[in-house]
Amino acid sequence: LDATGANDQVLTIAGLPVDGRLAGVRLTGGNATATYGGGIGIWQSTIALEACAVVANRLNSIGSAGAQYGGGIGSCLAAVTMVDCAVVSNQVVQTAWDQNVIGGGIGIREGRWRTLRGVIAGNVANGSLRSWNYGGGLYVEGGTHQFHNLLLYSNRCTKVGGGQPIAKYDGDGAYVLSTTDVTFRNCTLVDNAAQGLSSRSNILANS
């Protein structure tokens, strides 16, 4: 699925009342101005992603004062199982004053995620103009989540353009906010720009 030129998400999944499944699909070319997801936006749904690639998508900020989640995948109040997937070369970009850019690869708010084997690599949270940048590869806020056998490689949070100094950037590989129940098991974080993992929460880690 290629959304190049459409200036929108590649796929929006909202209010799916029964278990869904997406398998063996490459999703690319998303260029969305939204709150969740440059490539895939998932909201209040239950879905399995299997052997999918989410590559080269972009999420743009939508106005002043707020936050955008997930250059590749943005998820809110969703139950997601992700197996053997790659989330590569996506970005979330601040285009308005005081916007926070969160989760260059994947941005998760609440819900329940379980990942088994996969790669999150080369994703960027790009901010400027007094933004807060969290989670170049992965951002998790609230909910209960398990990440097993995951490689987070060469992700970064960065400042682009001129203007005021960036307020803060944290967790180039992954950032976990407080009130979040997260397990990382047999995961590898390598060659991320600065911090592999930054957390304000209790994490069970065996990485």
PDB file of C-alpha atoms in Angstrom:
ATOM      1  CA  LEU A   1       0.000   0.000   0.000  1.00  0.00           C
ATOM      2  CA  ASP A   2       1.575   3.269  -1.153  1.00  0.00           C
ATOM      3  CA  ALA A   3       0.007   6.597  -0.220  1.00  0.00           C
ATOM      4  CA  THR A   4       2.621   8.765  -1.930  1.00  0.00           C
ATOM      5  CA  GLY A   5       1.020  12.006  -3.110  1.00  0.00           C
ATOM      6  CA  ALA A   6      -2.209  11.492  -1.154  1.00  0.00           C
ATOM      7  CA  ASN A   7      -1.093  13.609   1.831  1.00  0.00           C
ATOM      8  CA  ASP A   8      -2.828  11.258   4.250  1.00  0.00           C
ATOM      9  CA  GLN A   9      -2.300   8.129   6.319  1.00  0.00           C
ATOM     10  CA  VAL A  10      -1.809   4.901   4.442  1.00  0.00           C
ATOM     11  CA  LEU A  11      -4.319   3.127   6.680  1.00  0.00           C
ATOM     12  CA  THR A  12      -6.732   4.206   9.421  1.00  0.00           C
ATOM     13  CA  ILE A  13      -8.167   1.591  11.795  1.00  0.00           C
ATOM     14  CA  ALA A  14     -10.846   2.990  14.093  1.00  0.00           C
ATOM     15  CA  GLY A  15     -13.495   1.365  16.266  1.00  0.00           C
ATOM     16  CA  LEU A  16     -12.861  -2.179  14.999  1.00  0.00           C
ATOM     17  CA  PRO A  17     -15.167  -4.212  17.297  1.00  0.00           C
ATOM     18  CA  VAL A  18     -13.727  -7.666  16.527  1.00  0.00           C
ATOM     19  CA  ASP A  19     -10.236  -9.028  16.057  1.00  0.00           C
ATOM     20  CA  GLY A  20      -8.645  -7.809  12.829  1.00  0.00           C
ATOM     21  CA  ARG A  21      -5.554  -9.068  11.045  1.00  0.00           C
ATOM     22  CA  LEU A  22      -3.153  -7.429   8.594  1.00  0.00           C
ATOM     23  CA  ALA A  23      -0.449  -9.708   7.218  1.00  0.00           C
ATOM     24  CA  GLY A  24       2.382  -9.426   4.706  1.00  0.00           C
ATOM     25  CA  VAL A  25       1.698  -5.810   3.748  1.00  0.00           C
ATOM     26  CA  ARG A  26       4.176  -2.981   3.115  1.00  0.00           C
ATOM     27  CA  LEU A  27       2.794   0.438   4.034  1.00  0.00           C
ATOM     28  CA  THR A  28       4.679   3.464   2.773  1.00  0.00           C
ATOM     29  CA  GLY A  29       4.311   7.032   1.541  1.00  0.00           C
ATOM     30  CA  GLY A  30       2.033   8.301   4.298  1.00  0.00           C
ATOM     31  CA  ASN A  31       2.239  12.062   4.860  1.00  0.00           C
ATOM     32  CA  ALA A  32      -0.473  12.838   7.385  1.00  0.00           C
ATOM     33  CA  THR A  33      -1.440  15.884   9.398  1.00  0.00           C
ATOM     34  CA  ALA A  34      -3.128  14.185  12.330  1.00  0.00           C
ATOM     35  CA  THR A  35      -2.748  13.253  15.986  1.00  0.00           C
ATOM     36  CA  TYR A  36      -1.989   9.553  15.565  1.00  0.00           C
ATOM     37  CA  GLY A  37       0.037   7.865  12.850  1.00  0.00           C
ATOM     38  CA  GLY A  38       1.742   8.951   9.672  1.00  0.00           C
ATOM     39  CA  GLY A  39       1.539   5.452   8.184  1.00  0.00           C
ATOM     40  CA  ILE A  40      -1.094   3.675  10.303  1.00  0.00           C
ATOM     41  CA  GLY A  41      -3.475   5.285  12.787  1.00  0.00           C
ATOM     42  CA  ILE A  42      -5.093   2.813  15.223  1.00  0.00           C
ATOM     43  CA  TRP A  43      -7.851   3.930  17.602  1.00  0.00           C
ATOM     44  CA  GLN A  44      -9.976   1.798  19.939  1.00  0.00           C
ATOM     45  CA  SER A  45      -9.462  -1.370  17.912  1.00  0.00           C
ATOM     46  CA  THR A  46      -8.126  -4.910  18.303  1.00  0.00           C
ATOM     47  CA  ILE A  47      -5.747  -5.980  15.537  1.00  0.00           C
ATOM     48  CA  ALA A  48      -2.828  -8.266  14.742  1.00  0.00           C
ATOM     49  CA  LEU A  49      -0.031  -7.027  12.474  1.00  0.00           C
ATOM     50  CA  GLU A  50       2.003  -9.912  11.066  1.00  0.00           C
ATOM     51  CA  ALA A  51       5.066  -9.728   8.809  1.00  0.00           C
ATOM     52  CA  CYS A  52       4.288  -6.138   7.831  1.00  0.00           C
ATOM     53  CA  ALA A  53       6.698  -3.324   6.943  1.00  0.00           C
ATOM     54  CA  VAL A  54       5.885   0.287   7.817  1.00  0.00           C
ATOM     55  CA  VAL A  55       8.454   2.294   5.880  1.00  0.00           C
ATOM     56  CA  ALA A  56       9.097   5.968   5.060  1.00  0.00           C
ATOM     57  CA  ASN A  57       5.993   7.629   6.442  1.00  0.00           C
ATOM     58  CA  ARG A  58       5.668  11.089   7.991  1.00  0.00           C
ATOM     59  CA  LEU A  59       3.375  12.639  10.606  1.00  0.00           C
ATOM     60  CA  ASN A  60       3.089  16.431  10.730  1.00  0.00           C
ATOM     61  CA  SER A  61       1.899  18.535  13.657  1.00  0.00           C
ATOM     62  CA  ILE A  62      -1.605  19.935  13.333  1.00  0.00           C
ATOM     63  CA  GLY A  63      -1.528  23.251  15.185  1.00  0.00           C
ATOM     64  CA  SER A  64      -0.262  25.031  18.257  1.00  0.00           C
ATOM     65  CA  ALA A  65      -0.108  23.431  21.725  1.00  0.00           C
ATOM     66  CA  GLY A  66      -0.508  19.668  21.579  1.00  0.00           C
ATOM     67  CA  ALA A  67       1.260  16.480  20.569  1.00  0.00           C
ATOM     68  CA  GLN A  68       1.554  14.103  17.639  1.00  0.00           C
ATOM     69  CA  TYR A  69       2.161  10.368  18.118  1.00  0.00           C
ATOM     70  CA  GLY A  70       3.868   7.958  15.740  1.00  0.00           C
ATOM     71  CA  GLY A  71       5.514   8.748  12.448  1.00  0.00           C
ATOM     72  CA  GLY A  72       5.047   5.129  11.384  1.00  0.00           C
ATOM     73  CA  ILE A  73       2.265   3.859  13.679  1.00  0.00           C
ATOM     74  CA  GLY A  74       0.179   5.900  16.108  1.00  0.00           C
ATOM     75  CA  SER A  75      -2.062   4.022  18.529  1.00  0.00           C
ATOM     76  CA  CYS A  76      -4.614   5.119  21.146  1.00  0.00           C
ATOM     77  CA  LEU A  77      -6.651   2.790  23.411  1.00  0.00           C
ATOM     78  CA  ALA A  78      -5.954  -0.176  21.113  1.00  0.00           C
ATOM     79  CA  ALA A  79      -5.068  -3.836  21.636  1.00  0.00           C
ATOM     80  CA  VAL A  80      -2.317  -4.644  19.144  1.00  0.00           C
ATOM     81  CA  THR A  81      -0.298  -7.796  18.557  1.00  0.00           C
ATOM     82  CA  MET A  82       2.696  -7.193  16.286  1.00  0.00           C
ATOM     83  CA  VAL A  83       4.756 -10.152  15.087  1.00  0.00           C
ATOM     84  CA  ASP A  84       7.758 -10.150  12.714  1.00  0.00           C
ATOM     85  CA  CYS A  85       7.234  -6.542  11.625  1.00  0.00           C
ATOM     86  CA  ALA A  86       9.649  -3.771  10.625  1.00  0.00           C
ATOM     87  CA  VAL A  87       9.070  -0.078  11.341  1.00  0.00           C
ATOM     88  CA  VAL A  88      11.795   1.748   9.447  1.00  0.00           C
ATOM     89  CA  SER A  89      12.685   5.305   8.337  1.00  0.00           C
ATOM     90  CA  ASN A  90       9.556   7.057   9.571  1.00  0.00           C
ATOM     91  CA  GLN A  91       9.430  10.513  11.134  1.00  0.00           C
ATOM     92  CA  VAL A  92       7.192  12.782  13.164  1.00  0.00           C
ATOM     93  CA  VAL A  93       7.861  16.429  12.406  1.00  0.00           C
ATOM     94  CA  GLN A  94       6.941  19.606  14.233  1.00  0.00           C
ATOM     95  CA  THR A  95       5.523  22.169  11.829  1.00  0.00           C
ATOM     96  CA  ALA A  96       3.807  24.486  14.341  1.00  0.00           C
ATOM     97  CA  TRP A  97       4.872  26.391  17.449  1.00  0.00           C
ATOM     98  CA  ASP A  98       4.914  24.549  20.831  1.00  0.00           C
ATOM     99  CA  GLN A  99       3.985  21.177  19.386  1.00  0.00           C
ATOM    100  CA  ASN A 100       5.447  18.025  20.978  1.00  0.00           C
ATOM    101  CA  VAL A 101       6.684  15.320  18.613  1.00  0.00           C
ATOM    102  CA  ILE A 102       6.451  11.829  20.041  1.00  0.00           C
ATOM    103  CA  GLY A 103       7.428   8.423  18.697  1.00  0.00           C
ATOM    104  CA  GLY A 104       9.271   8.695  15.403  1.00  0.00           C
ATOM    105  CA  GLY A 105       8.580   5.033  14.666  1.00  0.00           C
ATOM    106  CA  ILE A 106       5.707   4.057  16.971  1.00  0.00           C
ATOM    107  CA  GLY A 107       3.714   6.217  19.405  1.00  0.00           C
ATOM    108  CA  ILE A 108       1.442   4.372  21.864  1.00  0.00           C
ATOM    109  CA  ARG A 109      -1.106   5.872  24.270  1.00  0.00           C
ATOM    110  CA  GLU A 110      -2.877   3.507  26.669  1.00  0.00           C
ATOM    111  CA  GLY A 111      -4.247   0.170  25.492  1.00  0.00           C
ATOM    112  CA  ARG A 112      -2.352  -3.091  25.315  1.00  0.00           C
ATOM    113  CA  TRP A 113       0.480  -3.995  22.926  1.00  0.00           C
ATOM    114  CA  ARG A 114       2.371  -7.244  22.558  1.00  0.00           C
ATOM    115  CA  THR A 115       5.262  -7.459  20.108  1.00  0.00           C
ATOM    116  CA  LEU A 116       7.239 -10.572  19.227  1.00  0.00           C
ATOM    117  CA  ARG A 117      10.305 -10.256  17.040  1.00  0.00           C
ATOM    118  CA  GLY A 118      10.737  -7.137  14.967  1.00  0.00           C
ATOM    119  CA  VAL A 119      12.843  -4.148  14.028  1.00  0.00           C
ATOM    120  CA  ILE A 120      12.364  -0.445  14.788  1.00  0.00           C
ATOM    121  CA  ALA A 121      15.159   1.365  12.969  1.00  0.00           C
ATOM    122  CA  GLY A 122      16.139   4.691  11.443  1.00  0.00           C
ATOM    123  CA  ASN A 123      13.138   6.606  12.771  1.00  0.00           C
ATOM    124  CA  VAL A 124      13.272  10.257  13.860  1.00  0.00           C
ATOM    125  CA  ALA A 125      11.346  12.616  16.128  1.00  0.00           C
ATOM    126  CA  ASN A 126      12.112  16.008  14.546  1.00  0.00           C
ATOM    127  CA  GLY A 127      11.313  19.080  16.600  1.00  0.00           C
ATOM    128  CA  SER A 128      12.107  22.752  16.846  1.00  0.00           C
ATOM    129  CA  LEU A 129      10.322  25.906  18.085  1.00  0.00           C
ATOM    130  CA  ARG A 130      10.220  24.983  21.810  1.00  0.00           C
ATOM    131  CA  SER A 131       9.046  21.398  21.281  1.00  0.00           C
ATOM    132  CA  TRP A 132       9.486  18.370  23.534  1.00  0.00           C
ATOM    133  CA  ASN A 133      10.714  15.334  21.625  1.00  0.00           C
ATOM    134  CA  TYR A 134      10.295  11.848  23.088  1.00  0.00           C
ATOM    135  CA  GLY A 135      11.032   8.415  21.684  1.00  0.00           C
ATOM    136  CA  GLY A 136      12.885   8.502  18.388  1.00  0.00           C
ATOM    137  CA  GLY A 137      12.028   4.852  17.806  1.00  0.00           C
ATOM    138  CA  LEU A 138       9.285   4.029  20.310  1.00  0.00           C
ATOM    139  CA  TYR A 139       7.144   6.020  22.764  1.00  0.00           C
ATOM    140  CA  VAL A 140       4.832   4.408  25.319  1.00  0.00           C
ATOM    141  CA  GLU A 141       2.371   6.254  27.574  1.00  0.00           C
ATOM    142  CA  GLY A 142      -0.001   4.365  29.864  1.00  0.00           C
ATOM    143  CA  GLY A 143      -1.442   0.891  29.442  1.00  0.00           C
ATOM    144  CA  THR A 144       0.149  -2.554  29.727  1.00  0.00           C
ATOM    145  CA  HIS A 145       2.656  -3.654  27.094  1.00  0.00           C
ATOM    146  CA  GLN A 146       5.152  -6.427  26.327  1.00  0.00           C
ATOM    147  CA  PHE A 147       8.051  -6.162  23.887  1.00  0.00           C
ATOM    148  CA  HIS A 148       9.938  -9.383  23.185  1.00  0.00           C
ATOM    149  CA  ASN A 149      12.930  -9.952  20.875  1.00  0.00           C
ATOM    150  CA  LEU A 150      12.826  -6.451  19.451  1.00  0.00           C
ATOM    151  CA  LEU A 151      15.739  -4.607  17.822  1.00  0.00           C
ATOM    152  CA  LEU A 152      15.761  -0.811  18.211  1.00  0.00           C
ATOM    153  CA  TYR A 153      18.530   0.509  16.005  1.00  0.00           C
ATOM    154  CA  SER A 154      19.734   3.942  14.854  1.00  0.00           C
ATOM    155  CA  ASN A 155      16.719   5.972  16.000  1.00  0.00           C
ATOM    156  CA  ARG A 156      17.007   9.580  17.180  1.00  0.00           C
ATOM    157  CA  CYS A 157      15.348  12.672  18.540  1.00  0.00           C
ATOM    158  CA  THR A 158      16.627  15.841  16.938  1.00  0.00           C
ATOM    159  CA  LYS A 159      16.134  19.554  16.413  1.00  0.00           C
ATOM    160  CA  VAL A 160      15.530  20.798  12.894  1.00  0.00           C
ATOM    161  CA  GLY A 161      15.535  24.307  11.536  1.00  0.00           C
ATOM    162  CA  GLY A 162      16.014  27.548  13.424  1.00  0.00           C
ATOM    163  CA  GLY A 163      13.924  29.297  16.011  1.00  0.00           C
ATOM    164  CA  GLN A 164      13.933  28.919  19.768  1.00  0.00           C
ATOM    165  CA  PRO A 165      16.012  26.209  21.444  1.00  0.00           C
ATOM    166  CA  ILE A 166      14.312  22.871  21.743  1.00  0.00           C
ATOM    167  CA  ALA A 167      12.816  22.360  25.203  1.00  0.00           C
ATOM    168  CA  LYS A 168      13.848  18.743  25.676  1.00  0.00           C
ATOM    169  CA  TYR A 169      14.573  15.556  23.821  1.00  0.00           C
ATOM    170  CA  ASP A 170      14.725  12.207  25.512  1.00  0.00           C
ATOM    171  CA  GLY A 171      14.855   8.509  24.667  1.00  0.00           C
ATOM    172  CA  ASP A 172      16.361   8.217  21.201  1.00  0.00           C
ATOM    173  CA  GLY A 173      15.665   4.503  21.090  1.00  0.00           C
ATOM    174  CA  ALA A 174      12.621   4.300  23.365  1.00  0.00           C
ATOM    175  CA  TYR A 175      10.856   6.455  25.940  1.00  0.00           C
ATOM    176  CA  VAL A 176       8.416   5.126  28.541  1.00  0.00           C
ATOM    177  CA  LEU A 177       6.257   7.594  30.448  1.00  0.00           C
ATOM    178  CA  SER A 178       5.086   7.092  34.035  1.00  0.00           C
ATOM    179  CA  THR A 179       1.956   5.089  34.904  1.00  0.00           C
ATOM    180  CA  THR A 180       2.948   2.576  32.251  1.00  0.00           C
ATOM    181  CA  ASP A 181       3.360  -1.175  32.835  1.00  0.00           C
ATOM    182  CA  VAL A 182       5.990  -2.311  30.335  1.00  0.00           C
ATOM    183  CA  THR A 183       8.138  -5.400  29.898  1.00  0.00           C
ATOM    184  CA  PHE A 184      11.164  -5.486  27.585  1.00  0.00           C
ATOM    185  CA  ARG A 185      12.542  -9.018  27.237  1.00  0.00           C
ATOM    186  CA  ASN A 186      15.472 -10.106  25.040  1.00  0.00           C
ATOM    187  CA  CYS A 187      15.470  -6.743  23.277  1.00  0.00           C
ATOM    188  CA  THR A 188      18.509  -5.032  21.750  1.00  0.00           C
ATOM    189  CA  LEU A 189      18.999  -1.254  21.691  1.00  0.00           C
ATOM    190  CA  VAL A 190      22.055  -0.250  19.687  1.00  0.00           C
ATOM    191  CA  ASP A 191      23.463   2.788  17.871  1.00  0.00           C
ATOM    192  CA  ASN A 192      20.589   5.054  18.810  1.00  0.00           C
ATOM    193  CA  ALA A 193      21.708   8.690  18.801  1.00  0.00           C
ATOM    194  CA  ALA A 194      22.206   9.099  22.578  1.00  0.00           C
ATOM    195  CA  GLN A 195      19.916   7.322  25.026  1.00  0.00           C
ATOM    196  CA  GLY A 196      18.859   3.806  24.176  1.00  0.00           C
ATOM    197  CA  LEU A 197      16.050   3.748  26.728  1.00  0.00           C
ATOM    198  CA  SER A 198      14.680   6.512  28.929  1.00  0.00           C
ATOM    199  CA  SER A 199      11.914   5.903  31.434  1.00  0.00           C
ATOM    200  CA  ARG A 200       9.812   7.556  34.125  1.00  0.00           C
ATOM    201  CA  SER A 201       8.119   4.249  34.889  1.00  0.00           C
ATOM    202  CA  ASN A 202       8.834   0.856  36.437  1.00  0.00           C
ATOM    203  CA  ILE A 203      10.100  -1.468  33.711  1.00  0.00           C
ATOM    204  CA  LEU A 204      10.752  -5.170  33.823  1.00  0.00           C
ATOM    205  CA  ALA A 205      13.734  -5.430  31.503  1.00  0.00           C
ATOM    206  CA  ASN A 206      15.900  -8.303  30.341  1.00  0.00           C
ATOM    207  CA  SER A 207      17.561  -6.690  27.357  1.00  0.00           C
TER     208      SER A 207
END
